[in-house]
Amino acid sequence: MNTPGRQRRWKQSPPGSHWGEFGDDDQLGRMNLVDKAKLMQGLAEVHEGRTFCLSLPLDHPGGAALNPRRLPAQRFATLRDGASAGAQGFCWSYSSEDETLTDVVCDDVLLMNTQYSTQWDSLAHMGSRFDADGDGVAEVVFYNGYRGGSDVRAAPQNPEPIADWARFPGPSADRLGIENLAEHGVQGRGVMVDLERHIGRCREAVGYERLMRVLDADRVEIEPGDMVCLHTGFADTLLAMKRQPDVKLLHQTGSGLDGRDGRLLNWIVDTRLSCLIADNPAVELVLPRLTTPAPLRRPKLPLHEHCLFKNGIHLGELWLLTPLALWLREHQRSRFLLTAPPLRLPGAAGSPATPIATV
Ligand code: UVW
């Protein structure tokens, strides 16, 4: 909803954007389209009562070679006591309070990059340097004109040492954090687009023409509010590498959307899909640097810019889609019930996810 009498957060919005579509203060974007009716459509796709876990084990990919900014999770016990307490030193025992108590307890502390493995990107994940206030100078802004540095602030870097965690203020996207998605609930109709079936696992940037051919061939229809899943086979290849990712091979594996194809970007907006999900690391294929002269200012990840920054379309990445895609292929189906809440972690730029498909 718009707050009456309050000045808009922006004087100009980026070309191709739809800021204000769901109200000037909206923080959910196109997930607003996942409403009661969409959930009922999702439920109507359940015929077998069979579920698929769409998450990789969260210790995958393994190491940091696939994305050096994203370190693997480290897990610690909160507290152990020694073998003297009768717990063999691997967990905590109430016997340290009272020798007659028999309970033993395991608790974990997890130090994890929220976007290391199967994940949601929040709308605070990526913004742009854009002149929203029209003063001729670009500032850092996010979806619906939320400002970098005030509405969305960087979390402090890794807390060191771990003992200082008590003082760690936590992530700090006051607006657009992933908790908005969690509070809305992520449950509705999923639609599988099986790119691997037509392209195989070779690297190909999928533009509008190619995508339309795939949708036509498989008779896939996408309606407003659908959560669209793109199966490329990438996560399945990654899983088979058993946490020892062969990055050279992975960089040649699997298709992804071509974020430089304007027709594709328009299609994403015009279909009114609610979010885009893929089993690859970025939904789009991150292309090598241009060899021809490029315009001075441009995004490295144009599909991220178009979805997260301009149109409030959440992205899901590194989901494990192959078993579900193969089952749907075999049963000549493309639709299913998708239940995929992120963590309700206030202010986080992204979240691990353990999505479930029900068919
Ligand atoms: C980046 O790597 C910037 O983001 P993502 O995980 O969304 O692809």
Short mmCIF file of C-alpha atoms and ligand atoms in Angstrom, two decimals:
data_model
loop_
_atom_site.label_atom_id
_atom_site.label_comp_id
_atom_site.label_asym_id
_atom_site.label_seq_id
_atom_site.Cartn_x
_atom_site.Cartn_y
_atom_site.Cartn_z
CA MET A 1 0.00 0.00 0.00
CA ASN A 2 1.10 3.56 -0.59
CA THR A 3 1.35 5.84 2.42
CA PRO A 4 -0.88 8.86 1.71
CA GLY A 5 0.90 12.21 1.70
CA ARG A 6 4.35 10.62 1.76
CA GLN A 7 6.78 11.44 -0.99
CA ARG A 8 7.66 8.65 -3.35
CA ARG A 9 11.05 7.05 -2.78
CA TRP A 10 12.02 7.70 -6.39
CA LYS A 11 11.57 10.44 -8.98
CA GLN A 12 12.55 8.20 -11.85
CA SER A 13 12.54 4.43 -12.13
CA PRO A 14 14.85 2.35 -14.32
CA PRO A 15 13.77 1.54 -17.89
CA GLY A 16 11.92 -1.78 -18.04
CA SER A 17 11.05 -1.67 -14.33
CA HIS A 18 7.65 -1.86 -12.64
CA TRP A 19 8.36 -0.17 -9.33
CA GLY A 20 5.13 0.66 -7.54
CA GLU A 21 3.15 -2.12 -9.28
CA PHE A 22 2.19 -3.59 -5.90
CA GLY A 23 2.39 -0.31 -3.98
CA ASP A 24 5.33 2.00 -3.37
CA ASP A 25 6.26 0.27 -0.10
CA ASP A 26 5.92 -3.28 -1.40
CA GLN A 27 8.76 -5.68 -0.50
CA LEU A 28 7.41 -8.88 -2.05
CA GLY A 29 7.34 -8.07 -5.75
CA ARG A 30 5.77 -10.64 -8.02
CA MET A 31 5.38 -13.11 -5.16
CA ASN A 32 2.23 -11.09 -4.45
CA LEU A 33 0.79 -13.16 -7.31
CA VAL A 34 1.16 -16.33 -5.27
CA ASP A 35 -2.19 -15.86 -3.59
CA LYS A 36 -5.04 -18.06 -2.35
CA ALA A 37 -6.16 -18.91 -5.88
CA LYS A 38 -2.63 -19.87 -6.91
CA LEU A 39 -2.25 -22.13 -3.90
CA MET A 40 -5.52 -23.87 -4.79
CA GLN A 41 -4.20 -24.37 -8.34
CA GLY A 42 -1.05 -25.88 -6.87
CA LEU A 43 -3.03 -28.23 -4.62
CA ALA A 44 -5.07 -29.35 -7.63
CA GLU A 45 -1.83 -30.73 -9.12
CA VAL A 46 -1.47 -33.31 -6.34
CA HIS A 47 -2.66 -36.66 -7.65
CA GLU A 48 -0.14 -39.22 -6.38
CA GLY A 49 0.84 -37.91 -2.96
CA ARG A 50 4.48 -38.29 -3.88
CA THR A 51 7.11 -35.74 -2.80
CA PHE A 52 10.50 -34.71 -4.18
CA CYS A 53 13.14 -32.90 -2.13
CA LEU A 54 14.50 -30.15 -4.38
CA SER A 55 17.51 -29.29 -2.22
CA LEU A 56 21.07 -30.38 -2.65
CA PRO A 57 22.67 -31.53 0.58
CA LEU A 58 23.70 -28.11 1.94
CA ASP A 59 27.38 -29.10 2.12
CA HIS A 60 27.39 -29.03 -1.70
CA PRO A 61 28.99 -27.84 -3.99
CA GLY A 62 31.98 -28.53 -1.67
CA GLY A 63 34.93 -26.18 -1.16
CA ALA A 64 34.87 -22.66 -2.53
CA ALA A 65 36.06 -23.29 -6.07
CA LEU A 66 32.66 -22.76 -7.71
CA ASN A 67 32.25 -19.34 -6.11
CA PRO A 68 35.25 -18.09 -4.12
CA ARG A 69 33.05 -15.54 -2.30
CA ARG A 70 31.01 -18.35 -0.80
CA LEU A 71 32.68 -20.46 1.83
CA PRO A 72 31.40 -23.88 2.83
CA ALA A 73 29.43 -24.24 6.03
CA GLN A 74 31.22 -24.95 9.28
CA ARG A 75 29.36 -26.68 12.05
CA PHE A 76 30.37 -26.54 15.70
CA ALA A 77 28.92 -28.03 18.86
CA THR A 78 27.65 -25.34 21.22
CA LEU A 79 29.07 -27.04 24.23
CA ARG A 80 30.56 -30.40 25.03
CA ASP A 81 31.68 -31.79 28.22
CA GLY A 82 34.30 -34.37 28.67
CA ALA A 83 34.20 -38.10 28.90
CA SER A 84 34.14 -37.57 32.67
CA ALA A 85 30.44 -36.61 32.38
CA GLY A 86 29.72 -39.92 30.73
CA ALA A 87 28.95 -38.47 27.29
CA GLN A 88 32.17 -39.71 25.67
CA GLY A 89 33.06 -36.08 24.87
CA PHE A 90 30.87 -35.79 21.78
CA CYS A 91 27.89 -34.02 23.30
CA TRP A 92 26.72 -32.30 26.43
CA SER A 93 25.35 -34.19 29.40
CA TYR A 94 23.00 -33.00 32.12
CA SER A 95 25.10 -35.16 34.40
CA SER A 96 27.47 -32.20 34.60
CA GLU A 97 24.71 -30.49 36.63
CA ASP A 98 23.67 -33.52 38.59
CA GLU A 99 25.31 -36.95 38.38
CA THR A 100 21.92 -38.67 38.60
CA LEU A 101 20.61 -37.04 35.36
CA THR A 102 20.85 -39.31 32.32
CA ASP A 103 20.02 -37.00 29.38
CA VAL A 104 22.72 -36.18 26.81
CA VAL A 105 22.27 -33.29 24.34
CA CYS A 106 23.69 -32.39 20.92
CA ASP A 107 23.34 -28.77 19.71
CA ASP A 108 24.97 -27.21 16.66
CA VAL A 109 26.24 -23.79 15.75
CA LEU A 110 26.29 -23.26 12.00
CA LEU A 111 28.49 -20.70 10.27
CA MET A 112 27.10 -20.68 6.79
CA ASN A 113 26.94 -18.50 3.75
CA THR A 114 23.20 -18.27 3.19
CA GLN A 115 23.70 -18.64 -0.57
CA TYR A 116 26.29 -21.39 -0.59
CA SER A 117 24.01 -24.15 -1.86
CA THR A 118 20.29 -24.48 -2.72
CA GLN A 119 19.04 -20.96 -2.11
CA TRP A 120 16.65 -18.08 -2.55
CA ASP A 121 17.91 -14.62 -3.52
CA SER A 122 15.99 -11.91 -1.68
CA LEU A 123 15.23 -8.58 -3.33
CA ALA A 124 18.03 -7.13 -1.18
CA HIS A 125 20.56 -9.41 -2.87
CA MET A 126 21.19 -7.22 -5.88
CA GLY A 127 20.58 -3.56 -6.59
CA SER A 128 22.18 -1.09 -8.94
CA ARG A 129 23.90 2.27 -9.15
CA PHE A 130 21.04 4.31 -10.56
CA ASP A 131 19.90 7.92 -10.27
CA ALA A 132 16.49 7.36 -8.67
CA ASP A 133 16.17 10.82 -7.10
CA GLY A 134 16.88 12.54 -10.42
CA ASP A 135 19.73 14.74 -9.13
CA GLY A 136 22.07 13.63 -11.88
CA VAL A 137 24.14 11.40 -9.58
CA ALA A 138 23.66 7.63 -9.36
CA GLU A 139 23.09 6.19 -5.91
CA VAL A 140 22.86 2.57 -4.77
CA VAL A 141 19.22 1.54 -4.97
CA PHE A 142 17.22 -1.65 -4.82
CA TYR A 143 13.71 -2.75 -5.87
CA ASN A 144 11.08 -0.06 -5.35
CA GLY A 145 13.78 2.53 -4.80
CA TYR A 146 14.92 1.27 -1.39
CA ARG A 147 18.26 2.90 -0.68
CA GLY A 148 21.57 1.20 -0.15
CA GLY A 149 23.24 2.39 3.08
CA SER A 150 19.96 3.09 4.88
CA ASP A 151 17.19 0.67 3.87
CA VAL A 152 19.65 -2.01 2.85
CA ARG A 153 22.99 -2.08 4.64
CA ALA A 154 25.87 -4.50 4.28
CA ALA A 155 26.29 -6.88 7.16
CA PRO A 156 29.67 -6.72 8.88
CA GLN A 157 32.26 -9.08 7.48
CA ASN A 158 32.81 -12.52 8.98
CA PRO A 159 32.93 -12.25 12.76
CA GLU A 160 36.37 -13.15 14.07
CA PRO A 161 36.96 -14.89 16.31
CA ILE A 162 33.87 -17.06 16.77
CA ALA A 163 33.81 -16.17 20.47
CA ASP A 164 32.72 -12.68 19.43
CA TRP A 165 29.42 -13.90 18.02
CA ALA A 166 27.55 -12.49 20.97
CA ARG A 167 28.44 -9.00 19.72
CA PHE A 168 27.64 -9.78 16.08
CA PRO A 169 24.75 -7.51 15.10
CA GLY A 170 23.55 -9.80 12.32
CA PRO A 171 22.63 -9.00 8.76
CA SER A 172 20.91 -5.70 8.27
CA ALA A 173 18.66 -5.34 5.27
CA ASP A 174 15.92 -3.44 7.10
CA ARG A 175 13.91 -3.56 3.90
CA LEU A 176 13.61 -6.33 1.30
CA GLY A 177 15.22 -9.02 3.50
CA ILE A 178 14.33 -12.65 2.93
CA GLU A 179 11.98 -12.71 5.94
CA ASN A 180 9.37 -10.99 3.76
CA LEU A 181 9.21 -14.07 1.56
CA ALA A 182 9.11 -16.39 4.58
CA GLU A 183 6.24 -14.47 6.16
CA HIS A 184 4.25 -14.53 2.91
CA GLY A 185 4.76 -18.27 2.60
CA VAL A 186 6.01 -19.87 -0.58
CA GLN A 187 3.41 -22.38 -1.63
CA GLY A 188 1.70 -22.47 -4.99
CA ARG A 189 1.90 -23.97 -8.44
CA GLY A 190 5.31 -24.85 -9.85
CA VAL A 191 5.85 -25.33 -13.57
CA MET A 192 8.84 -27.24 -14.92
CA VAL A 193 10.58 -26.10 -18.09
CA ASP A 194 12.79 -29.02 -19.05
CA LEU A 195 15.65 -27.37 -20.95
CA GLU A 196 17.88 -30.42 -20.51
CA ARG A 197 15.43 -32.59 -22.46
CA HIS A 198 16.02 -30.45 -25.56
CA ILE A 199 19.50 -29.02 -25.07
CA GLY A 200 21.25 -31.72 -23.08
CA ARG A 201 23.85 -30.57 -20.57
CA CYS A 202 25.92 -28.47 -22.94
CA ARG A 203 26.39 -24.81 -22.19
CA GLU A 204 23.88 -22.71 -24.08
CA ALA A 205 22.48 -19.26 -23.42
CA VAL A 206 18.74 -19.71 -23.89
CA GLY A 207 17.04 -16.73 -25.46
CA TYR A 208 13.40 -16.02 -26.23
CA GLU A 209 13.22 -18.02 -29.50
CA ARG A 210 14.78 -21.14 -28.03
CA LEU A 211 12.64 -20.97 -24.91
CA MET A 212 9.44 -20.61 -26.94
CA ARG A 213 10.41 -23.70 -28.98
CA VAL A 214 10.90 -25.72 -25.78
CA LEU A 215 7.58 -24.54 -24.30
CA ASP A 216 5.75 -25.33 -27.55
CA ALA A 217 7.34 -28.76 -27.96
CA ASP A 218 6.45 -29.79 -24.40
CA ARG A 219 3.09 -27.96 -24.40
CA VAL A 220 4.05 -26.06 -21.26
CA GLU A 221 1.79 -23.18 -20.36
CA ILE A 222 2.83 -20.57 -17.87
CA GLU A 223 0.12 -18.49 -16.21
CA PRO A 224 0.31 -15.47 -13.90
CA GLY A 225 1.66 -16.35 -10.47
CA ASP A 226 3.28 -19.63 -11.54
CA MET A 227 6.68 -20.41 -10.01
CA VAL A 228 8.81 -21.36 -12.99
CA CYS A 229 11.58 -23.97 -12.59
CA LEU A 230 14.27 -24.36 -15.26
CA HIS A 231 15.86 -27.80 -15.39
CA THR A 232 19.33 -27.81 -16.95
CA GLY A 233 20.95 -30.82 -15.24
CA PHE A 234 23.68 -28.69 -13.63
CA ALA A 235 22.93 -29.57 -9.98
CA ASP A 236 22.70 -33.26 -10.85
CA THR A 237 26.15 -33.15 -12.45
CA LEU A 238 27.43 -31.26 -9.42
CA LEU A 239 25.96 -33.79 -6.99
CA ALA A 240 27.70 -36.62 -8.82
CA MET A 241 31.04 -34.89 -8.14
CA LYS A 242 30.61 -35.68 -4.42
CA ARG A 243 31.83 -32.33 -3.04
CA GLN A 244 34.94 -32.28 -5.23
CA PRO A 245 33.64 -29.96 -7.95
CA ASP A 246 35.45 -30.05 -11.28
CA VAL A 247 34.99 -26.37 -11.99
CA LYS A 248 36.34 -26.53 -15.54
CA LEU A 249 33.78 -29.17 -16.42
CA LEU A 250 31.01 -27.35 -14.58
CA HIS A 251 31.72 -24.19 -16.54
CA GLN A 252 30.89 -26.15 -19.67
CA THR A 253 27.82 -27.78 -18.15
CA GLY A 254 24.19 -26.83 -18.49
CA SER A 255 22.19 -24.09 -20.12
CA GLY A 256 20.93 -20.86 -18.56
CA LEU A 257 18.82 -17.92 -19.60
CA ASP A 258 20.34 -15.26 -21.84
CA GLY A 259 19.96 -12.08 -19.79
CA ARG A 260 21.02 -9.96 -22.75
CA ASP A 261 18.00 -10.95 -24.82
CA GLY A 262 15.52 -8.10 -24.49
CA ARG A 263 12.64 -10.19 -25.85
CA LEU A 264 13.25 -12.78 -23.15
CA LEU A 265 13.30 -10.08 -20.46
CA ASN A 266 9.99 -8.69 -21.75
CA TRP A 267 8.49 -12.17 -21.79
CA ILE A 268 9.46 -12.69 -18.13
CA VAL A 269 7.53 -9.57 -17.18
CA ASP A 270 4.59 -10.08 -19.53
CA THR A 271 3.81 -13.68 -18.49
CA ARG A 272 3.54 -12.39 -14.90
CA LEU A 273 5.36 -15.44 -13.56
CA SER A 274 6.02 -14.99 -9.84
CA CYS A 275 9.61 -16.17 -9.57
CA LEU A 276 12.34 -17.93 -11.53
CA ILE A 277 14.16 -20.97 -10.21
CA ALA A 278 16.97 -23.01 -11.75
CA ASP A 279 19.26 -25.87 -10.89
CA ASN A 280 22.25 -23.81 -12.05
CA PRO A 281 24.15 -21.20 -10.01
CA ALA A 282 22.61 -17.99 -11.39
CA VAL A 283 19.46 -18.83 -13.49
CA GLU A 284 21.14 -16.82 -16.25
CA LEU A 285 24.32 -17.89 -17.96
CA VAL A 286 27.08 -15.56 -16.84
CA LEU A 287 28.69 -14.83 -20.17
CA PRO A 288 32.35 -14.03 -20.77
CA ARG A 289 33.37 -10.41 -21.18
CA LEU A 290 32.28 -8.77 -24.42
CA THR A 291 34.95 -8.58 -27.09
CA THR A 292 33.19 -5.74 -28.93
CA PRO A 293 33.03 -2.23 -27.44
CA ALA A 294 30.36 -2.17 -24.73
CA PRO A 295 28.18 0.65 -23.46
CA LEU A 296 29.88 2.35 -20.51
CA ARG A 297 27.37 1.41 -17.84
CA ARG A 298 25.83 -2.05 -17.79
CA PRO A 299 25.16 -4.89 -15.37
CA LYS A 300 27.37 -7.95 -15.23
CA LEU A 301 24.24 -10.03 -14.50
CA PRO A 302 21.45 -8.48 -16.61
CA LEU A 303 18.82 -11.04 -15.67
CA HIS A 304 19.49 -10.43 -11.97
CA GLU A 305 19.13 -6.71 -12.59
CA HIS A 306 15.91 -7.20 -14.52
CA CYS A 307 14.36 -9.58 -11.99
CA LEU A 308 15.58 -8.57 -8.54
CA PHE A 309 16.18 -4.85 -9.01
CA LYS A 310 13.67 -3.76 -11.62
CA ASN A 311 10.72 -6.10 -11.25
CA GLY A 312 10.77 -7.74 -7.82
CA ILE A 313 11.12 -11.27 -9.16
CA HIS A 314 12.86 -13.56 -6.66
CA LEU A 315 15.43 -16.04 -7.99
CA GLY A 316 16.04 -19.55 -6.72
CA GLU A 317 19.38 -21.14 -7.56
CA LEU A 318 21.17 -24.47 -7.31
CA TRP A 319 17.92 -26.37 -6.72
CA LEU A 320 18.06 -30.09 -7.42
CA LEU A 321 15.46 -30.48 -10.17
CA THR A 322 16.54 -33.57 -12.11
CA PRO A 323 14.59 -36.35 -10.28
CA LEU A 324 11.38 -34.28 -10.43
CA ALA A 325 11.94 -33.28 -14.07
CA LEU A 326 12.49 -36.91 -15.08
CA TRP A 327 9.34 -38.01 -13.24
CA LEU A 328 7.26 -35.24 -14.83
CA ARG A 329 8.72 -36.14 -18.25
CA GLU A 330 7.75 -39.77 -17.78
CA HIS A 331 4.22 -38.82 -16.71
CA GLN A 332 3.78 -36.13 -19.39
CA ARG A 333 3.23 -33.45 -16.84
CA SER A 334 4.84 -30.09 -16.16
CA ARG A 335 2.91 -28.78 -13.13
CA PHE A 336 3.17 -29.62 -9.43
CA LEU A 337 2.59 -28.19 -5.97
CA LEU A 338 5.67 -26.31 -4.81
CA THR A 339 6.32 -25.56 -1.14
CA ALA A 340 9.57 -23.67 -0.66
CA PRO A 341 9.82 -21.30 2.30
CA PRO A 342 13.16 -19.65 3.00
CA LEU A 343 14.37 -19.17 6.58
CA ARG A 344 12.56 -16.42 8.45
CA LEU A 345 15.88 -14.73 9.01
CA PRO A 346 15.37 -10.99 9.42
CA GLY A 347 17.48 -8.85 7.14
CA ALA A 348 19.21 -11.64 5.23
CA ALA A 349 20.04 -11.11 1.55
CA GLY A 350 19.32 -14.75 0.77
CA SER A 351 18.48 -18.03 2.41
CA PRO A 352 19.08 -21.73 2.13
CA ALA A 353 15.94 -23.59 1.10
CA THR A 354 14.63 -27.14 1.35
CA PRO A 355 11.88 -26.99 -1.27
CA ILE A 356 9.39 -29.80 -1.67
CA ALA A 357 7.50 -30.65 -4.84
CA THR A 358 4.31 -32.71 -4.47
CA VAL A 359 2.80 -34.44 -7.48
C1 UVW B 1 25.89 -13.72 -7.39
O1 UVW B 1 26.78 -14.52 -7.54
C2 UVW B 1 26.16 -12.26 -7.47
O2 UVW B 1 24.64 -14.04 -7.11
P1 UVW B 1 23.77 -15.33 -7.36
O3 UVW B 1 24.10 -16.35 -6.32
O4 UVW B 1 22.39 -14.80 -7.19
O5 UVW B 1 24.02 -15.85 -8.75
#
